[in-house]
PDB file of C-alpha atoms in Angstrom:
ATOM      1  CA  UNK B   1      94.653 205.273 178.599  1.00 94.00           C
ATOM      2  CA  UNK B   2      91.148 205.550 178.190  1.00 95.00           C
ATOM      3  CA  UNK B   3      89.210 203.142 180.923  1.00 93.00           C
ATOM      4  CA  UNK B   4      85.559 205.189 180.691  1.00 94.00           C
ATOM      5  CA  UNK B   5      82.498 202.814 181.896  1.00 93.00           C
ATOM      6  CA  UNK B   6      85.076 199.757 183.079  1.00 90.00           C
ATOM      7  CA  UNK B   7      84.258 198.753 186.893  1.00 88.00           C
ATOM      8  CA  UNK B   8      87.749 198.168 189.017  1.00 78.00           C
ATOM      9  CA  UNK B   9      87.191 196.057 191.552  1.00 71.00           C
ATOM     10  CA  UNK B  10      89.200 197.788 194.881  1.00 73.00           C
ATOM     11  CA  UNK B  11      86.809 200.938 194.292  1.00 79.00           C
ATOM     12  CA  UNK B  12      89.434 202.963 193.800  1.00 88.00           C
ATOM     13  CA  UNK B  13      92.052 204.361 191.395  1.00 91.00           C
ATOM     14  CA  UNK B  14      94.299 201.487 190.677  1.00 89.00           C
ATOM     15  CA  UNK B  15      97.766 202.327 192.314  1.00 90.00           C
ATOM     16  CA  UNK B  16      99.066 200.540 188.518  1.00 93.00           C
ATOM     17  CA  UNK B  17      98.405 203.414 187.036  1.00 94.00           C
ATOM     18  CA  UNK B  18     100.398 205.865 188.387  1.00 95.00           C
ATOM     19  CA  UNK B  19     103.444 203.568 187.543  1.00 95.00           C
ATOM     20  CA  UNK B  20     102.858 204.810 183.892  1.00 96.00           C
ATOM     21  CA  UNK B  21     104.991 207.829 184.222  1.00 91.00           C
ATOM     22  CA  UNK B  22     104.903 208.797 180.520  1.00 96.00           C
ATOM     23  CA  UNK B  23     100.643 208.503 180.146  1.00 97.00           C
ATOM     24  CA  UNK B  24      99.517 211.972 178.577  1.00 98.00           C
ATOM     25  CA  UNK B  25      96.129 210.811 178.644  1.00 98.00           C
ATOM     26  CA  UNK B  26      93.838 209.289 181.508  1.00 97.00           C
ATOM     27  CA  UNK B  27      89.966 208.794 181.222  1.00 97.00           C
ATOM     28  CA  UNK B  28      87.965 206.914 184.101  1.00 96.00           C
ATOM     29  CA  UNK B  29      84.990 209.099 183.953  1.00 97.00           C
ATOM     30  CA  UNK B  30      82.081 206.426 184.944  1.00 95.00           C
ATOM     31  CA  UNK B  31      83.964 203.487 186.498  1.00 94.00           C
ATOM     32  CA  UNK B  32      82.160 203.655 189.934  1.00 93.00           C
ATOM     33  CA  UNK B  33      85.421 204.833 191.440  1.00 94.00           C
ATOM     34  CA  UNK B  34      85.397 205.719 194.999  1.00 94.00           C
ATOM     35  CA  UNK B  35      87.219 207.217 197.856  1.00 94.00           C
ATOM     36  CA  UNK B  36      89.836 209.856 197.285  1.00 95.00           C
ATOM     37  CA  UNK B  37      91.948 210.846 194.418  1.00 96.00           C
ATOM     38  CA  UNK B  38      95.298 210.190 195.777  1.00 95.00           C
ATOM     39  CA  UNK B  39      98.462 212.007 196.089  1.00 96.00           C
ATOM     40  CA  UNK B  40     100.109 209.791 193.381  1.00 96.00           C
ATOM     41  CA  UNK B  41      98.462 211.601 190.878  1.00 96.00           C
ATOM     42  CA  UNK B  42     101.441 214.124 190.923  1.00 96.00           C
ATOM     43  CA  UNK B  43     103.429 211.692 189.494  1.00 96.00           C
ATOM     44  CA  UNK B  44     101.756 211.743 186.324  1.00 97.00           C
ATOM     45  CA  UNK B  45     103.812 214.767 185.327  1.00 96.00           C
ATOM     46  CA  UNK B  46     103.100 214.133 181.439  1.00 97.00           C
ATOM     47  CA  UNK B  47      99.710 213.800 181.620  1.00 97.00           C
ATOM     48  CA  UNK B  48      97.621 216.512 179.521  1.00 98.00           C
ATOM     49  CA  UNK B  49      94.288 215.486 180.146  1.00 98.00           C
ATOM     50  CA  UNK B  50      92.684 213.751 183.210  1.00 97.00           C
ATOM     51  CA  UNK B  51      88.802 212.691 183.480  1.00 98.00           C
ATOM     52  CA  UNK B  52      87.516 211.455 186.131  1.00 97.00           C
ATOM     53  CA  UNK B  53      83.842 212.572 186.144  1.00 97.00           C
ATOM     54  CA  UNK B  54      80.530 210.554 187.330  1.00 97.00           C
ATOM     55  CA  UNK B  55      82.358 208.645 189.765  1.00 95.00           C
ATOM     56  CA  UNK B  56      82.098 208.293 193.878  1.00 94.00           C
ATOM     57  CA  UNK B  57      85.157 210.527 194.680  1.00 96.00           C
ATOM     58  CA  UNK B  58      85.132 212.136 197.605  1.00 97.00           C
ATOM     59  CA  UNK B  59      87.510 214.295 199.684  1.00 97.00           C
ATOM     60  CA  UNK B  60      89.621 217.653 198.134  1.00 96.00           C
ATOM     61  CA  UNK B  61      91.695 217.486 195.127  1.00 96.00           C
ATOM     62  CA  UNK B  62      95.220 216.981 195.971  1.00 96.00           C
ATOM     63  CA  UNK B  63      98.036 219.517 196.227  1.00 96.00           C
ATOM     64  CA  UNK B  64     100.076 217.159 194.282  1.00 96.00           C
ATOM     65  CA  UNK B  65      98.229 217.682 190.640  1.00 96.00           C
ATOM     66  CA  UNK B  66     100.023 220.875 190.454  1.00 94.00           C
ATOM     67  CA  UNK B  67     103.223 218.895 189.585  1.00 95.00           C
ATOM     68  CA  UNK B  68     101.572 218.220 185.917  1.00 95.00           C
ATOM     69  CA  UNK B  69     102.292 221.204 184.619  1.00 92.00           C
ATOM     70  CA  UNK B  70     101.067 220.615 181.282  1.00 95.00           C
ATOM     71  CA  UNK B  71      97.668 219.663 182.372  1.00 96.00           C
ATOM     72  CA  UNK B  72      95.400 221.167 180.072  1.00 97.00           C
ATOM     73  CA  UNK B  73      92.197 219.466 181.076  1.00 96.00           C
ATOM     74  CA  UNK B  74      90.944 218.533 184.525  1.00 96.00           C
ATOM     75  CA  UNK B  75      87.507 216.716 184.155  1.00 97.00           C
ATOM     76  CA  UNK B  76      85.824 215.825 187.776  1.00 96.00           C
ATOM     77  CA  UNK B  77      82.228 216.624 187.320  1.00 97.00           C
ATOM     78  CA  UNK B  78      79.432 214.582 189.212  1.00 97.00           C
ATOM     79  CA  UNK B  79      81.433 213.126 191.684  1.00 97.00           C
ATOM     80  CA  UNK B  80      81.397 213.746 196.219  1.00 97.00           C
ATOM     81  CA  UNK B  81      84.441 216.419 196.070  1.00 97.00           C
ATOM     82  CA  UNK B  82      84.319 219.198 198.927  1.00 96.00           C
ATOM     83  CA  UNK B  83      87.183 221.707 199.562  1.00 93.00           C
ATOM     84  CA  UNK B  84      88.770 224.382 197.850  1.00 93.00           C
ATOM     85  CA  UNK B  85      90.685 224.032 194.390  1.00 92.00           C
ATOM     86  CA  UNK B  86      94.416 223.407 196.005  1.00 93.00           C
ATOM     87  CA  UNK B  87      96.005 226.749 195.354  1.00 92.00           C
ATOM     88  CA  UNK B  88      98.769 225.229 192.990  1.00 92.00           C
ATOM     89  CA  UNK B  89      96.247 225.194 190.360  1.00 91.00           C
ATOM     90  CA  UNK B  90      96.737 228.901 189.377  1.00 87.00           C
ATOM     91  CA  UNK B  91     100.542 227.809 188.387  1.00 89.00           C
ATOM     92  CA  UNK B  92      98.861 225.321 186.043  1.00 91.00           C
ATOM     93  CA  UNK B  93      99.627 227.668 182.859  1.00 90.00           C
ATOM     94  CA  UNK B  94      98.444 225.324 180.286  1.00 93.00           C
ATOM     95  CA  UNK B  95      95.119 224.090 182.006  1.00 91.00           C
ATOM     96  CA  UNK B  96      92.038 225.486 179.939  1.00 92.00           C
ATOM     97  CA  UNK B  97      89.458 223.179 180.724  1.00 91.00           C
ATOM     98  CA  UNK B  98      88.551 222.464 184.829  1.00 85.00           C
TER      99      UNK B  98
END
């Protein structure tokens, strides 16, 4: 699902999304997105790349997107993020790009 340069309207991540529990592929890099990336994201256990860079984001990056196991690229340049990288991201065996 590939959304790059669309504008949602609640500011955030729309909660439809992570519904879509067999989507290997999200891009939202530059759709003005902002607050945090939520927990939900964890449920997008299939998922193999997510890109959410150039956005408003702010906050840490959740514990929860070291249930997608088979991430293999995590894309969140150029956005408000502060914290450390959550500490389940070492167990992410098949990430290569963050």
């Amino acid at each position: 699902l590939l959304l790059e340069g669309n504008s949602f309207d609640e500011g955030g991540i729309p909660s439809e999304i992570f519904q879509l529990d067999n989507l290997e592929v999200l891009g939202l890099d530059a759709c003005g997105i902002t607050g945090t990336i939520p927990p939900d994201i964890g449920k997008l256990t299939e998922l193999v790349s997510f890109s959410a860079s150039n956005n408003e984001l702010t906050g840490s990056i959740p514990e929860d997107i070291s249930n997608i196991r088979g991430l293999a690229t995590l894309r969140l340049r150029s956005n408000r993020l502060s914290g450390p990288i959550p500490e389940g991201v070492r167990r992410m065996t098949d990430l290569t790009v963050l």
